[in-house]
Amino acid sequence: MTSNQDHLPTGQPDDGAPRGKVIVSVDAMGSDQGPSVVVAGCARSARSDSNLGFLLHGDSAVLEPLVARQPALTGRCTIVHADETVTMDDKPSHVMRHGKKTSMWSTIGALKNGQAHAAVSCGNTGALMAVSMIQLRRMEGVNRPAIACLWPARGKHGFNTMLDVGADIKAEAEDLLAYAIMGVTYFRNGFGEERPRVGLLNVGTEEHKGRAEIKEAHELIADHAEIGRYEFVGFVEGSDIPSDRVDVIVTDGFTGNIALKTGEGTAKLVADFLRESLKSSALALLGAMLAKGALGKLTARIDPRRVNGGVFLGLNGTVVKSHGSADATGVAAAIGLAAKLAQSGYHGRMAERLVIAAQAVQNAADASAQNGDRS
């Protein structure tokens, strides 16, 4: 480190939905591009939503002049001084023991103490998850929290949701069931889909394929469709992630993170190839000019900045992780997502279904054990 309705944080309404102004707690020091980008992202969010207020955590000597240059933040931003910053090289275990003076710790602390309705950071993902788990704790029925992302897709909503994409490399069958319920609640509140379709990522769609925990998870997710209010489509493959066949893709964090990074890298490669092709000749340039409108729509639809922000699901509070390299547009998108989730009150509905599902799994296990004793 470098110097410089259910389980809700104290002070929040019972249904999780804030009344009046929505306060977002923002880690100003975690961005790869420096605090100026984060402040600019806050200002962009403020201009698009008059109901937002901000707690900006970091070095006040650095932040005060940056905020002063943003008229949109006048009277809507409070700077909370923090002496230290979590770097991308810091180990989560070190931050857990020695990070209480960092802007990241302060950002999550404001959420825990009820001073904010949601939190956003561009910083170290592992450290942010560790700090969030320590301060906010896991929701009942959740063994491993997950990070959910939005993925551009062919479906009517334009996006699918996938989780976990990197919170934990392991996941047992019960964890994957919890991911399904959390992902469904997130998707339903984000897109208004009454019964989202859930798919379990596997190496094939045949039921005999996959590891033992994947096969067990298949049964659990299918059995709890009514509790979770979703349609289970069964196993899906990597090619189904952007398809119109599914809304929520469930997987472990190891597989999900590789899929996410592969998708991002491939999208950038295709964009670079397209740009090179359009500049390859005078005729290609003319074609690009004629297709400018269509290309603009395509660029806007697949622009990763529009869906910047991985949501930490399974914690007692709304935390959004922005890409470290995000520009002001990307930071604003992450803040907008955090505010929307805070306003939706989704935590209460998610907690209720997680508890019911966990109890159902336990009851089934107890019944199986009793039958085994009788035999």
CSV table of C-alpha atoms in Angstrom, one decimal:
chain,number,residue,atom,x,y,z
A,1,MET,CA,0.0,0.0,0.0
A,2,THR,CA,1.2,3.5,-0.7
A,3,SER,CA,0.7,6.4,1.6
A,4,ASN,CA,-1.0,9.2,0.3
A,5,GLN,CA,-35.6,-7.2,3.3
A,6,ASP,CA,-33.0,-8.7,5.6
A,7,HIS,CA,-29.4,-7.9,6.3
A,8,LEU,CA,-28.9,-4.2,5.5
A,9,PRO,CA,-26.3,-1.7,6.7
A,10,THR,CA,-27.4,0.4,9.7
A,11,GLY,CA,-29.5,3.3,8.7
A,12,GLN,CA,-31.0,2.0,5.4
A,13,PRO,CA,-34.7,1.5,5.0
A,14,ASP,CA,-36.1,-2.0,5.7
A,15,ASP,CA,-36.8,-2.8,2.0
A,16,GLY,CA,-33.3,-1.7,0.9
A,17,ALA,CA,-34.6,1.1,-1.3
A,18,PRO,CA,-33.4,4.6,-0.3
A,19,ARG,CA,-35.8,7.4,0.2
A,20,GLY,CA,-34.8,10.7,-1.4
A,21,LYS,CA,-31.2,11.3,-2.6
A,22,VAL,CA,-29.1,8.3,-3.4
A,23,ILE,CA,-25.6,8.5,-1.9
A,24,VAL,CA,-22.8,6.6,-3.6
A,25,SER,CA,-19.5,6.0,-1.8
A,26,VAL,CA,-16.7,6.2,-4.3
A,27,ASP,CA,-13.0,5.1,-3.9
A,28,ALA,CA,-11.3,8.0,-5.7
A,29,MET,CA,-7.8,6.5,-5.6
A,30,GLY,CA,-8.1,3.0,-7.1
A,31,SER,CA,-8.1,3.9,-10.8
A,32,ASP,CA,-5.2,3.1,-13.1
A,33,GLN,CA,-5.7,6.5,-14.6
A,34,GLY,CA,-5.7,8.4,-11.3
A,35,PRO,CA,-8.3,10.3,-9.3
A,36,SER,CA,-9.0,12.9,-12.0
A,37,VAL,CA,-10.9,10.2,-14.0
A,38,VAL,CA,-12.9,9.1,-11.1
A,39,VAL,CA,-13.9,12.7,-10.2
A,40,ALA,CA,-14.8,13.3,-13.8
A,41,GLY,CA,-17.0,10.1,-13.8
A,42,CYS,CA,-18.8,11.4,-10.7
A,43,ALA,CA,-19.4,14.7,-12.4
A,44,ARG,CA,-20.8,12.9,-15.5
A,45,SER,CA,-23.1,10.9,-13.3
A,46,ALA,CA,-24.2,14.0,-11.4
A,47,ARG,CA,-25.2,15.8,-14.7
A,48,SER,CA,-27.3,12.8,-15.8
A,49,ASP,CA,-29.0,12.2,-12.4
A,50,SER,CA,-29.9,15.1,-10.1
A,51,ASN,CA,-30.8,12.6,-7.4
A,52,LEU,CA,-27.2,11.4,-6.8
A,53,GLY,CA,-24.9,12.5,-4.1
A,54,PHE,CA,-21.3,11.4,-3.5
A,55,LEU,CA,-18.9,10.5,-0.7
A,56,LEU,CA,-15.4,10.7,-2.3
A,57,HIS,CA,-12.7,8.9,-0.4
A,58,GLY,CA,-9.0,9.6,-0.8
A,59,ASP,CA,-6.3,12.2,-0.3
A,60,SER,CA,-8.2,15.5,0.3
A,61,ALA,CA,-5.2,17.6,-0.9
A,62,VAL,CA,-5.5,15.9,-4.3
A,63,LEU,CA,-9.3,15.7,-4.5
A,64,GLU,CA,-10.3,19.2,-3.4
A,65,PRO,CA,-8.9,21.0,-6.5
A,66,LEU,CA,-10.3,18.3,-8.8
A,67,VAL,CA,-13.8,18.5,-7.3
A,68,ALA,CA,-13.6,22.4,-7.4
A,69,ARG,CA,-13.2,22.2,-11.2
A,70,GLN,CA,-16.4,20.2,-11.6
A,71,PRO,CA,-19.4,22.6,-11.2
A,72,ALA,CA,-21.8,19.6,-11.4
A,73,LEU,CA,-20.4,18.4,-8.0
A,74,THR,CA,-21.0,21.6,-6.2
A,75,GLY,CA,-23.0,20.9,-3.0
A,76,ARG,CA,-23.3,17.2,-3.9
A,77,CYS,CA,-19.9,15.8,-3.0
A,78,THR,CA,-18.3,15.3,0.4
A,79,ILE,CA,-14.6,14.4,0.5
A,80,VAL,CA,-13.6,11.9,3.1
A,81,HIS,CA,-9.8,12.0,3.7
A,82,ALA,CA,-7.9,8.7,3.6
A,83,ASP,CA,-4.1,8.6,4.1
A,84,GLU,CA,-3.3,5.4,2.1
A,85,THR,CA,-4.2,3.7,-1.2
A,86,VAL,CA,-4.6,0.0,-2.0
A,87,THR,CA,-2.4,-0.7,-5.1
A,88,MET,CA,-2.9,-3.4,-7.7
A,89,ASP,CA,0.1,-5.3,-6.2
A,90,ASP,CA,-1.2,-5.4,-2.7
A,91,LYS,CA,-2.2,-8.9,-1.5
A,92,PRO,CA,-5.8,-9.1,-0.1
A,93,SER,CA,-4.5,-10.7,3.1
A,94,HIS,CA,-2.2,-7.7,3.7
A,95,VAL,CA,-5.0,-5.2,3.1
A,96,MET,CA,-7.2,-7.1,5.5
A,97,ARG,CA,-4.6,-6.7,8.2
A,98,HIS,CA,-3.2,-3.3,7.5
A,99,GLY,CA,-5.7,-1.5,5.2
A,100,LYS,CA,-7.9,0.4,7.6
A,101,LYS,CA,-6.4,3.8,6.6
A,102,THR,CA,-6.9,3.2,2.9
A,103,SER,CA,-9.5,4.9,0.6
A,104,MET,CA,-10.9,1.5,-0.2
A,105,TRP,CA,-11.6,0.6,3.4
A,106,SER,CA,-13.1,4.0,4.0
A,107,THR,CA,-15.4,3.6,1.0
A,108,ILE,CA,-16.9,0.3,2.2
A,109,GLY,CA,-17.0,1.5,5.7
A,110,ALA,CA,-19.4,4.3,4.7
A,111,LEU,CA,-21.7,1.7,3.2
A,112,LYS,CA,-21.5,-0.4,6.3
A,113,ASN,CA,-22.3,2.5,8.6
A,114,GLY,CA,-25.3,3.6,6.6
A,115,GLN,CA,-23.8,6.8,5.3
A,116,ALA,CA,-24.2,5.6,1.7
A,117,HIS,CA,-26.5,3.3,-0.3
A,118,ALA,CA,-23.9,1.8,-2.6
A,119,ALA,CA,-20.1,1.7,-3.1
A,120,VAL,CA,-17.9,1.8,-6.2
A,121,SER,CA,-14.2,1.2,-6.6
A,122,CYS,CA,-11.8,0.8,-9.6
A,123,GLY,CA,-9.2,-0.8,-7.3
A,124,ASN,CA,-7.7,-4.2,-6.7
A,125,THR,CA,-10.5,-6.8,-7.1
A,126,GLY,CA,-9.2,-9.3,-4.6
A,127,ALA,CA,-8.6,-6.7,-2.0
A,128,LEU,CA,-12.0,-5.1,-2.6
A,129,MET,CA,-13.8,-8.4,-2.1
A,130,ALA,CA,-11.8,-9.1,1.0
A,131,VAL,CA,-12.5,-5.7,2.5
A,132,SER,CA,-16.2,-6.0,1.6
A,133,MET,CA,-16.6,-9.4,3.1
A,134,ILE,CA,-14.9,-8.3,6.4
A,135,GLN,CA,-17.1,-5.2,6.7
A,136,LEU,CA,-20.4,-6.1,5.2
A,137,ARG,CA,-20.4,-9.9,5.8
A,138,ARG,CA,-22.1,-12.5,3.6
A,139,MET,CA,-25.9,-12.8,3.3
A,140,GLU,CA,-27.5,-15.8,5.0
A,141,GLY,CA,-27.4,-18.8,2.7
A,142,VAL,CA,-24.3,-17.6,0.9
A,143,ASN,CA,-21.0,-19.5,1.3
A,144,ARG,CA,-19.1,-17.8,-1.5
A,145,PRO,CA,-20.1,-14.3,-2.8
A,146,ALA,CA,-19.9,-13.9,-6.6
A,147,ILE,CA,-19.1,-11.2,-9.1
A,148,ALA,CA,-21.8,-10.8,-11.8
A,149,CYS,CA,-21.2,-9.0,-15.1
A,150,LEU,CA,-23.4,-8.0,-18.1
A,151,TRP,CA,-22.5,-9.5,-21.4
A,152,PRO,CA,-23.8,-8.1,-24.8
A,153,ALA,CA,-26.2,-10.6,-26.2
A,154,ARG,CA,-28.8,-11.3,-28.9
A,155,GLY,CA,-31.8,-11.5,-26.6
A,156,LYS,CA,-34.5,-8.9,-26.3
A,157,HIS,CA,-32.8,-7.1,-23.4
A,158,GLY,CA,-29.5,-6.8,-25.3
A,159,PHE,CA,-27.5,-8.3,-22.4
A,160,ASN,CA,-27.1,-11.5,-20.5
A,161,THR,CA,-25.7,-11.9,-16.9
A,162,MET,CA,-22.9,-14.2,-16.0
A,163,LEU,CA,-21.5,-15.1,-12.6
A,164,ASP,CA,-19.1,-15.8,-11.0
A,165,VAL,CA,-16.5,-14.0,-13.0
A,166,GLY,CA,-13.7,-14.0,-10.5
A,167,ALA,CA,-14.7,-13.7,-6.8
A,168,ASP,CA,-13.7,-17.3,-6.0
A,169,ILE,CA,-12.0,-20.0,-8.3
A,170,LYS,CA,-14.0,-22.8,-6.5
A,171,ALA,CA,-17.7,-23.5,-6.3
A,172,GLU,CA,-19.6,-26.4,-4.9
A,173,ALA,CA,-23.0,-27.5,-6.2
A,174,GLU,CA,-24.8,-25.5,-3.4
A,175,ASP,CA,-22.7,-22.4,-4.3
A,176,LEU,CA,-23.8,-22.7,-8.0
A,177,LEU,CA,-27.4,-22.8,-6.8
A,178,ALA,CA,-26.9,-19.7,-4.8
A,179,TYR,CA,-25.3,-18.0,-7.9
A,180,ALA,CA,-28.4,-18.9,-9.9
A,181,ILE,CA,-30.7,-17.3,-7.4
A,182,MET,CA,-28.6,-14.2,-7.0
A,183,GLY,CA,-28.1,-13.8,-10.7
A,184,VAL,CA,-31.8,-14.2,-11.4
A,185,THR,CA,-32.7,-11.6,-8.8
A,186,TYR,CA,-30.1,-9.2,-10.2
A,187,PHE,CA,-31.3,-9.7,-13.8
A,188,ARG,CA,-35.0,-9.5,-12.9
A,189,ASN,CA,-34.5,-6.1,-11.1
A,190,GLY,CA,-32.2,-4.8,-13.9
A,191,PHE,CA,-34.4,-5.8,-16.9
A,192,GLY,CA,-37.9,-6.4,-15.5
A,193,GLU,CA,-37.8,-10.1,-16.7
A,194,GLU,CA,-40.3,-12.0,-14.5
A,195,ARG,CA,-38.8,-15.4,-15.0
A,196,PRO,CA,-35.3,-15.2,-16.3
A,197,ARG,CA,-33.8,-18.3,-18.1
A,198,VAL,CA,-30.9,-19.9,-16.3
A,199,GLY,CA,-28.1,-22.0,-17.9
A,200,LEU,CA,-25.3,-23.8,-16.2
A,201,LEU,CA,-22.0,-23.5,-18.2
A,202,ASN,CA,-20.4,-26.8,-19.1
A,203,VAL,CA,-18.3,-28.4,-21.8
A,204,GLY,CA,-21.4,-29.7,-23.6
A,205,THR,CA,-25.1,-29.7,-23.3
A,206,GLU,CA,-25.5,-33.4,-22.7
A,207,GLU,CA,-26.5,-34.3,-19.2
A,208,HIS,CA,-23.7,-37.0,-18.8
A,209,LYS,CA,-20.9,-34.4,-19.4
A,210,GLY,CA,-19.1,-32.4,-16.8
A,211,ARG,CA,-17.5,-32.7,-13.3
A,212,ALA,CA,-19.4,-34.3,-10.4
A,213,GLU,CA,-20.3,-31.0,-8.8
A,214,ILE,CA,-21.6,-29.6,-12.1
A,215,LYS,CA,-23.9,-32.6,-12.5
A,216,GLU,CA,-25.1,-32.2,-8.9
A,217,ALA,CA,-25.6,-28.5,-9.4
A,218,HIS,CA,-27.7,-29.3,-12.5
A,219,GLU,CA,-30.1,-31.2,-10.3
A,220,LEU,CA,-30.2,-28.6,-7.5
A,221,ILE,CA,-30.8,-25.7,-9.9
A,222,ALA,CA,-33.6,-27.6,-11.7
A,223,ASP,CA,-35.2,-28.6,-8.4
A,224,HIS,CA,-35.3,-25.0,-7.1
A,225,ALA,CA,-36.7,-23.3,-10.2
A,226,GLU,CA,-40.0,-22.4,-8.5
A,227,ILE,CA,-38.3,-21.1,-5.3
A,228,GLY,CA,-36.0,-18.9,-7.4
A,229,ARG,CA,-38.7,-18.0,-10.0
A,230,TYR,CA,-36.7,-18.9,-13.1
A,231,GLU,CA,-36.7,-21.2,-16.0
A,232,PHE,CA,-33.8,-23.7,-16.1
A,233,VAL,CA,-32.6,-24.4,-19.7
A,234,GLY,CA,-30.0,-26.9,-18.5
A,235,PHE,CA,-26.4,-27.0,-19.5
A,236,VAL,CA,-25.1,-24.3,-21.9
A,237,GLU,CA,-21.8,-23.9,-23.7
A,238,GLY,CA,-19.4,-21.0,-24.2
A,239,SER,CA,-21.1,-20.2,-27.5
A,240,ASP,CA,-24.4,-19.7,-25.7
A,241,ILE,CA,-23.1,-16.9,-23.4
A,242,PRO,CA,-24.1,-14.1,-25.9
A,243,SER,CA,-27.1,-16.0,-27.3
A,244,ASP,CA,-30.8,-15.5,-27.0
A,245,ARG,CA,-31.2,-18.9,-25.4
A,246,VAL,CA,-30.4,-17.8,-21.8
A,247,ASP,CA,-30.5,-14.8,-19.6
A,248,VAL,CA,-28.3,-15.9,-16.6
A,249,ILE,CA,-25.2,-18.0,-17.1
A,250,VAL,CA,-23.9,-19.7,-13.9
A,251,THR,CA,-20.3,-20.9,-13.5
A,252,ASP,CA,-17.4,-20.9,-11.1
A,253,GLY,CA,-15.1,-17.9,-10.8
A,254,PHE,CA,-12.1,-19.6,-12.5
A,255,THR,CA,-14.1,-20.5,-15.7
A,256,GLY,CA,-16.1,-17.3,-15.6
A,257,ASN,CA,-13.1,-15.1,-15.4
A,258,ILE,CA,-11.3,-16.8,-18.3
A,259,ALA,CA,-14.5,-16.6,-20.4
A,260,LEU,CA,-14.8,-12.9,-19.6
A,261,LYS,CA,-11.2,-12.0,-20.3
A,262,THR,CA,-11.3,-14.1,-23.5
A,263,GLY,CA,-14.4,-12.3,-24.7
A,264,GLU,CA,-12.9,-8.9,-23.9
A,265,GLY,CA,-9.7,-9.7,-25.8
A,266,THR,CA,-11.6,-11.1,-28.8
A,267,ALA,CA,-13.8,-8.1,-29.0
A,268,LYS,CA,-10.8,-5.8,-29.0
A,269,LEU,CA,-9.1,-7.9,-31.6
A,270,VAL,CA,-12.1,-7.8,-33.9
A,271,ALA,CA,-12.4,-4.0,-33.4
A,272,ASP,CA,-8.7,-3.5,-34.2
A,273,PHE,CA,-9.0,-5.7,-37.4
A,274,LEU,CA,-12.1,-3.8,-38.5
A,275,ARG,CA,-10.4,-0.5,-38.0
A,276,GLU,CA,-7.4,-1.7,-40.0
A,277,SER,CA,-9.6,-3.0,-42.8
A,278,LEU,CA,-11.5,0.3,-43.0
A,279,LYS,CA,-8.3,2.2,-43.4
A,280,SER,CA,-6.7,-0.2,-45.9
A,281,SER,CA,-7.6,1.6,-49.1
A,282,ALA,CA,-9.4,4.7,-50.4
A,283,LEU,CA,-12.4,2.5,-51.3
A,284,ALA,CA,-12.5,1.1,-47.8
A,285,LEU,CA,-12.4,4.6,-46.4
A,286,LEU,CA,-15.3,5.6,-48.6
A,287,GLY,CA,-17.3,2.6,-47.5
A,288,ALA,CA,-16.6,3.5,-43.9
A,289,MET,CA,-17.9,7.0,-44.4
A,290,LEU,CA,-21.1,5.7,-46.1
A,291,ALA,CA,-21.6,3.2,-43.2
A,292,LYS,CA,-20.7,5.7,-40.5
A,293,GLY,CA,-24.2,5.7,-38.9
A,294,ALA,CA,-24.4,1.9,-38.8
A,295,LEU,CA,-20.9,1.6,-37.5
A,296,GLY,CA,-21.7,4.2,-34.8
A,297,LYS,CA,-24.7,2.1,-33.6
A,298,LEU,CA,-22.5,-1.0,-33.6
A,299,THR,CA,-19.8,0.7,-31.6
A,300,ALA,CA,-22.3,2.1,-29.1
A,301,ARG,CA,-23.9,-1.4,-28.6
A,302,ILE,CA,-20.6,-3.2,-27.9
A,303,ASP,CA,-18.9,-0.3,-26.1
A,304,PRO,CA,-17.5,-2.0,-22.9
A,305,ARG,CA,-17.8,1.3,-21.1
A,306,ARG,CA,-21.6,1.0,-21.2
A,307,VAL,CA,-21.5,-2.1,-19.1
A,308,ASN,CA,-18.5,-1.3,-16.9
A,309,GLY,CA,-18.9,-2.7,-13.5
A,310,GLY,CA,-19.0,-6.1,-11.9
A,311,VAL,CA,-21.5,-6.4,-9.1
A,312,PHE,CA,-20.5,-8.2,-5.9
A,313,LEU,CA,-23.5,-10.4,-5.1
A,314,GLY,CA,-24.1,-12.2,-1.8
A,315,LEU,CA,-22.9,-9.4,0.5
A,316,ASN,CA,-25.0,-7.2,2.9
A,317,GLY,CA,-24.6,-4.1,0.7
A,318,THR,CA,-24.3,-3.0,-2.9
A,319,VAL,CA,-20.7,-3.0,-4.1
A,320,VAL,CA,-19.7,-2.4,-7.8
A,321,LYS,CA,-16.2,-3.0,-9.1
A,322,SER,CA,-15.3,-0.8,-12.0
A,323,HIS,CA,-12.5,-1.7,-14.4
A,324,GLY,CA,-9.2,-0.2,-13.2
A,325,SER,CA,-8.6,1.2,-16.7
A,326,ALA,CA,-12.1,2.7,-17.1
A,327,ASP,CA,-12.4,6.3,-18.3
A,328,ALA,CA,-14.9,8.9,-17.1
A,329,THR,CA,-17.7,7.3,-19.1
A,330,GLY,CA,-16.9,3.9,-17.7
A,331,VAL,CA,-16.8,5.2,-14.1
A,332,ALA,CA,-20.1,6.9,-14.6
A,333,ALA,CA,-21.6,3.7,-15.9
A,334,ALA,CA,-20.5,1.8,-12.8
A,335,ILE,CA,-21.9,4.6,-10.5
A,336,GLY,CA,-25.2,4.5,-12.4
A,337,LEU,CA,-25.4,0.7,-12.0
A,338,ALA,CA,-24.7,1.0,-8.3
A,339,ALA,CA,-27.4,3.7,-7.9
A,340,LYS,CA,-29.9,1.7,-9.8
A,341,LEU,CA,-29.4,-1.4,-7.8
A,342,ALA,CA,-29.6,0.5,-4.5
A,343,GLN,CA,-32.9,2.1,-5.6
A,344,SER,CA,-34.4,-1.3,-6.6
A,345,GLY,CA,-34.4,-2.8,-3.1
A,346,TYR,CA,-33.3,-6.1,-4.7
A,347,HIS,CA,-31.4,-7.2,-1.6
A,348,GLY,CA,-34.5,-8.1,0.4
A,349,ARG,CA,-35.9,-10.3,-2.3
A,350,MET,CA,-32.6,-12.0,-2.9
A,351,ALA,CA,-32.1,-12.7,0.8
A,352,GLU,CA,-35.5,-14.2,1.1
A,353,ARG,CA,-35.0,-16.7,-1.8
A,354,LEU,CA,-31.5,-17.6,-0.7
A,355,VAL,CA,-32.7,-18.5,2.8
A,356,ILE,CA,-35.6,-20.6,1.5
A,357,ALA,CA,-33.3,-22.4,-1.0
A,358,ALA,CA,-30.6,-23.1,1.6
A,359,GLN,CA,-33.2,-24.4,4.0
A,360,ALA,CA,-34.7,-26.7,1.3
A,361,VAL,CA,-31.2,-28.1,0.5
A,362,GLN,CA,-30.6,-28.7,4.2
A,363,ASN,CA,-34.0,-30.4,4.6
A,364,ALA,CA,-33.3,-32.7,1.6
A,365,ALA,CA,-29.8,-33.6,3.0
A,366,ASP,CA,-31.4,-34.4,6.4
A,367,ALA,CA,-34.1,-36.5,4.9
A,368,SER,CA,-31.5,-38.4,2.8
A,369,ALA,CA,-29.4,-39.0,6.0
A,370,GLN,CA,-32.4,-40.3,7.9
A,371,ASN,CA,-33.3,-42.7,5.0
A,372,GLY,CA,-29.7,-43.9,5.0
A,373,ASP,CA,-29.9,-44.6,8.8
A,374,ARG,CA,-33.1,-46.6,8.4
A,375,SER,CA,-31.6,-48.7,5.7
